[in-house]
């Protein structure tokens, strides 16, 4: 999430720089009294780079697709603890000492 | 007899279809749709900025929008690992959803970038 977001901001910055270069190019054309026919080569390359970077960010940032099939592997694991019938409290695990501070160590 | 068999087969098919419909996990499907909308909106904004900087006008810009959306669809398909039907119920969801809403953002940012770069 953090990395993808940073990459997206970087892509927007590349596009902003491309826009700034185009503004400068247009100012140059105004001084030389020529018509604008198309953006210069370095701007086009910059735009392509920015597009690719933003594309990667747009596909990465929102997270992964989740399977919609109820019997897919990922869905099955999630739904098992929701069923209270599978909860067992009276088993041989109570013979072992309880590690109650197990989570605090993390 | 043959007709009877056919009707039996079609009934079986419709039964299968009705059994298939409610077995989708609605929560995950909604989450997938949210991801699609997020990607499409962001890509249409970026496409609008690029079209504005390149100085596209009228029809060229709209063709550029179709191009960007097609590339985004391919990207989303690749993200789903080319197995669409385990994440979406149909192709329309990945190809068409969010298209018109994205067009609005696209036109907004297209005119915005064009004004900044080419007019002011």
XYZ file of C-alpha atoms in Angstrom:
226
model
C 0.000 0.000 0.000
C 2.653 2.522 1.054
C 5.027 1.629 -1.764
C 2.303 1.686 -4.425
C 1.048 5.049 -3.179
C 4.580 6.512 -3.301
C 4.988 5.196 -6.862
C 1.683 6.841 -7.842
C 2.800 10.193 -6.410
C 6.085 9.812 -8.308
C 4.149 9.193 -11.557
C 2.033 12.319 -10.989
C 5.251 14.285 -10.385
C 6.657 13.002 -13.708
C 3.473 14.179 -15.466
C 3.731 17.572 -13.752
C 7.313 17.928 -14.974
C 6.207 16.965 -18.497
C 3.526 19.680 -18.360
C 6.113 22.214 -17.200
C 8.467 21.236 -20.062
C 5.630 21.701 -22.560
C 4.866 25.167 -21.159
C 8.539 26.113 -21.571
C 8.566 24.692 -25.108
C 5.538 26.773 -26.005
C 7.242 29.872 -24.629
C 10.256 29.097 -26.837
C 7.985 28.696 -29.876
C 6.371 32.040 -29.104
C 9.788 33.744 -29.113
C 10.789 32.022 -32.388
C 7.346 32.803 -33.816
C 6.603 29.230 -34.906
C 3.382 27.215 -34.740
C 2.835 24.395 -32.240
C 2.656 21.132 -34.181
C 3.300 18.598 -31.431
C 5.103 18.156 -28.128
C 8.874 17.560 -28.200
C 10.352 14.075 -27.979
C 11.510 14.226 -24.348
C 7.987 15.222 -23.242
C 6.461 12.257 -25.088
C 8.949 9.877 -23.462
C 8.243 11.421 -20.075
C 4.484 11.033 -20.592
C 4.854 7.373 -21.564
C 6.996 6.766 -18.473
C 4.499 8.568 -16.238
C 1.627 6.600 -17.752
C 3.361 3.278 -17.133
C 4.234 4.207 -13.535
C 0.685 5.414 -12.780
C -0.752 2.296 -14.405
C 1.305 0.109 -12.108
C 0.200 2.171 -9.094
C -3.475 2.074 -10.146
C -3.377 -1.718 -10.376
C -1.408 -2.266 -7.150
C -2.795 0.247 -4.625
C -6.467 -0.902 -4.315
C -5.455 -4.390 -3.133
C -5.929 -7.894 -4.456
C -9.045 -9.424 -5.970
C -10.901 -11.871 -3.720
C -12.392 -15.052 -5.068
C -16.193 -15.040 -5.310
C -16.563 -18.810 -5.267
C -17.734 -19.947 -1.801
C -15.726 -23.172 -2.071
C -12.454 -21.583 -3.075
C -9.515 -22.290 -0.777
C -9.255 -18.770 0.683
C -12.978 -18.516 1.475
C -13.109 -21.922 3.146
C -10.399 -21.093 5.675
C -12.106 -17.829 6.639
C -15.508 -19.395 7.214
C -14.364 -22.266 9.492
C -13.892 -20.370 12.827
C -17.292 -18.724 12.290
C -18.928 -22.081 12.966
C -19.180 -22.482 16.766
C -19.708 -26.244 16.467
C -15.997 -26.693 15.802
C -14.898 -24.967 19.011
C -13.460 -27.449 21.559
C -12.403 -26.325 25.019
C -12.013 -29.614 26.824
C -8.978 -31.173 25.155
C -5.442 -32.282 26.036
C -3.998 -28.838 25.226
C -4.938 -27.639 28.733
C -2.187 -29.828 30.202
C 0.402 -27.476 28.720
C 1.244 -24.190 30.486
C -0.674 -21.218 29.144
C 1.348 -18.624 27.242
C -0.891 -15.723 27.987
C 1.779 -13.115 27.253
C 2.485 -14.643 23.842
C 0.970 -11.728 21.978
C 2.726 -9.121 24.097
C 6.140 -10.285 22.934
C 5.438 -9.367 19.304
C -39.383 -38.534 -27.138
C -36.523 -36.446 -28.413
C -38.426 -33.313 -27.483
C -39.012 -34.665 -24.013
C -35.317 -35.348 -23.628
C -34.504 -31.838 -24.814
C -36.877 -30.259 -22.311
C -35.316 -32.412 -19.609
C -31.856 -31.240 -20.581
C -32.906 -27.603 -20.666
C -34.569 -27.990 -17.295
C -31.380 -29.423 -15.918
C -29.443 -26.510 -17.367
C -31.795 -23.912 -15.881
C -31.571 -25.728 -12.560
C -27.811 -25.528 -12.718
C -28.033 -21.853 -13.584
C -30.308 -21.103 -10.622
C -27.970 -23.077 -8.418
C -24.991 -21.132 -9.754
C -26.433 -17.671 -9.226
C -26.637 -17.376 -5.446
C -23.379 -19.210 -4.802
C -21.259 -16.112 -5.424
C -19.705 -14.518 -2.392
C -21.385 -11.077 -2.484
C -18.963 -9.411 -0.080
C -15.894 -10.356 -2.101
C -17.622 -9.416 -5.350
C -18.378 -5.951 -3.986
C -14.774 -5.585 -2.885
C -13.639 -6.561 -6.405
C -15.982 -3.981 -7.942
C -14.587 -1.311 -5.629
C -11.081 -2.166 -6.820
C -12.236 -1.880 -10.453
C -13.803 1.543 -9.849
C -10.697 2.766 -8.028
C -8.359 1.706 -10.870
C -10.627 3.095 -13.593
C -11.124 6.485 -11.933
C -7.409 6.920 -11.326
C -6.504 5.841 -14.865
C -9.095 8.181 -16.429
C -7.690 11.111 -14.440
C -4.144 10.256 -15.517
C -5.323 9.758 -19.126
C -7.030 13.159 -19.033
C -3.870 14.882 -17.848
C -1.813 13.156 -20.563
C -4.353 14.045 -23.290
C -4.298 17.660 -22.117
C -0.495 17.866 -22.154
C -0.318 16.277 -25.609
C -2.785 18.912 -26.825
C -5.505 16.599 -28.138
C -8.735 18.260 -29.231
C -12.239 16.946 -30.030
C -12.449 13.401 -31.412
C -8.764 12.521 -30.896
C -9.162 12.943 -27.156
C -12.172 10.629 -26.955
C -10.367 8.004 -29.037
C -7.469 8.375 -26.597
C -9.922 7.744 -23.728
C -11.121 4.514 -25.359
C -7.496 3.477 -25.790
C -6.650 4.170 -22.130
C -9.724 2.245 -20.953
C -8.819 -0.703 -23.183
C -5.297 -0.743 -21.732
C -6.747 -0.541 -18.211
C -9.070 -3.471 -18.954
C -6.116 -5.539 -20.145
C -4.209 -4.535 -17.010
C -7.106 -5.564 -14.752
C -7.427 -8.868 -16.600
C -3.728 -9.471 -16.086
C -4.131 -8.581 -12.402
C -6.894 -11.202 -12.112
C -4.429 -13.695 -13.561
C -6.556 -14.127 -16.734
C -9.079 -16.224 -14.782
C -11.959 -13.731 -14.836
C -14.661 -16.106 -13.710
C -13.160 -16.829 -10.316
C -13.339 -13.108 -9.458
C -16.244 -11.736 -11.551
C -19.562 -13.108 -12.743
C -19.184 -11.773 -16.286
C -16.826 -9.971 -18.671
C -19.017 -6.831 -18.617
C -17.947 -6.105 -15.072
C -14.281 -5.852 -15.962
C -14.703 -4.187 -19.372
C -17.644 -1.773 -19.009
C -18.185 -0.849 -15.344
C -17.077 2.643 -14.401
C -16.773 3.667 -18.043
C -19.156 6.665 -18.033
C -18.118 7.916 -14.601
C -14.510 7.747 -15.759
C -15.405 9.720 -18.889
C -16.586 12.644 -16.723
C -13.316 12.728 -14.771
C -11.407 12.352 -18.027
C -13.065 15.388 -19.655
C -12.599 17.459 -16.508
C -8.862 16.794 -16.235
C -8.371 16.928 -20.012
C -9.714 20.498 -20.220
C -7.897 21.411 -17.004
C -4.471 20.277 -18.250
C -5.090 21.688 -21.742
C -5.956 25.102 -20.302
C -2.899 25.191 -18.054
C -0.410 24.034 -20.690
C -1.734 25.479 -23.967
C -3.902 28.492 -23.194
C -2.511 30.310 -20.156
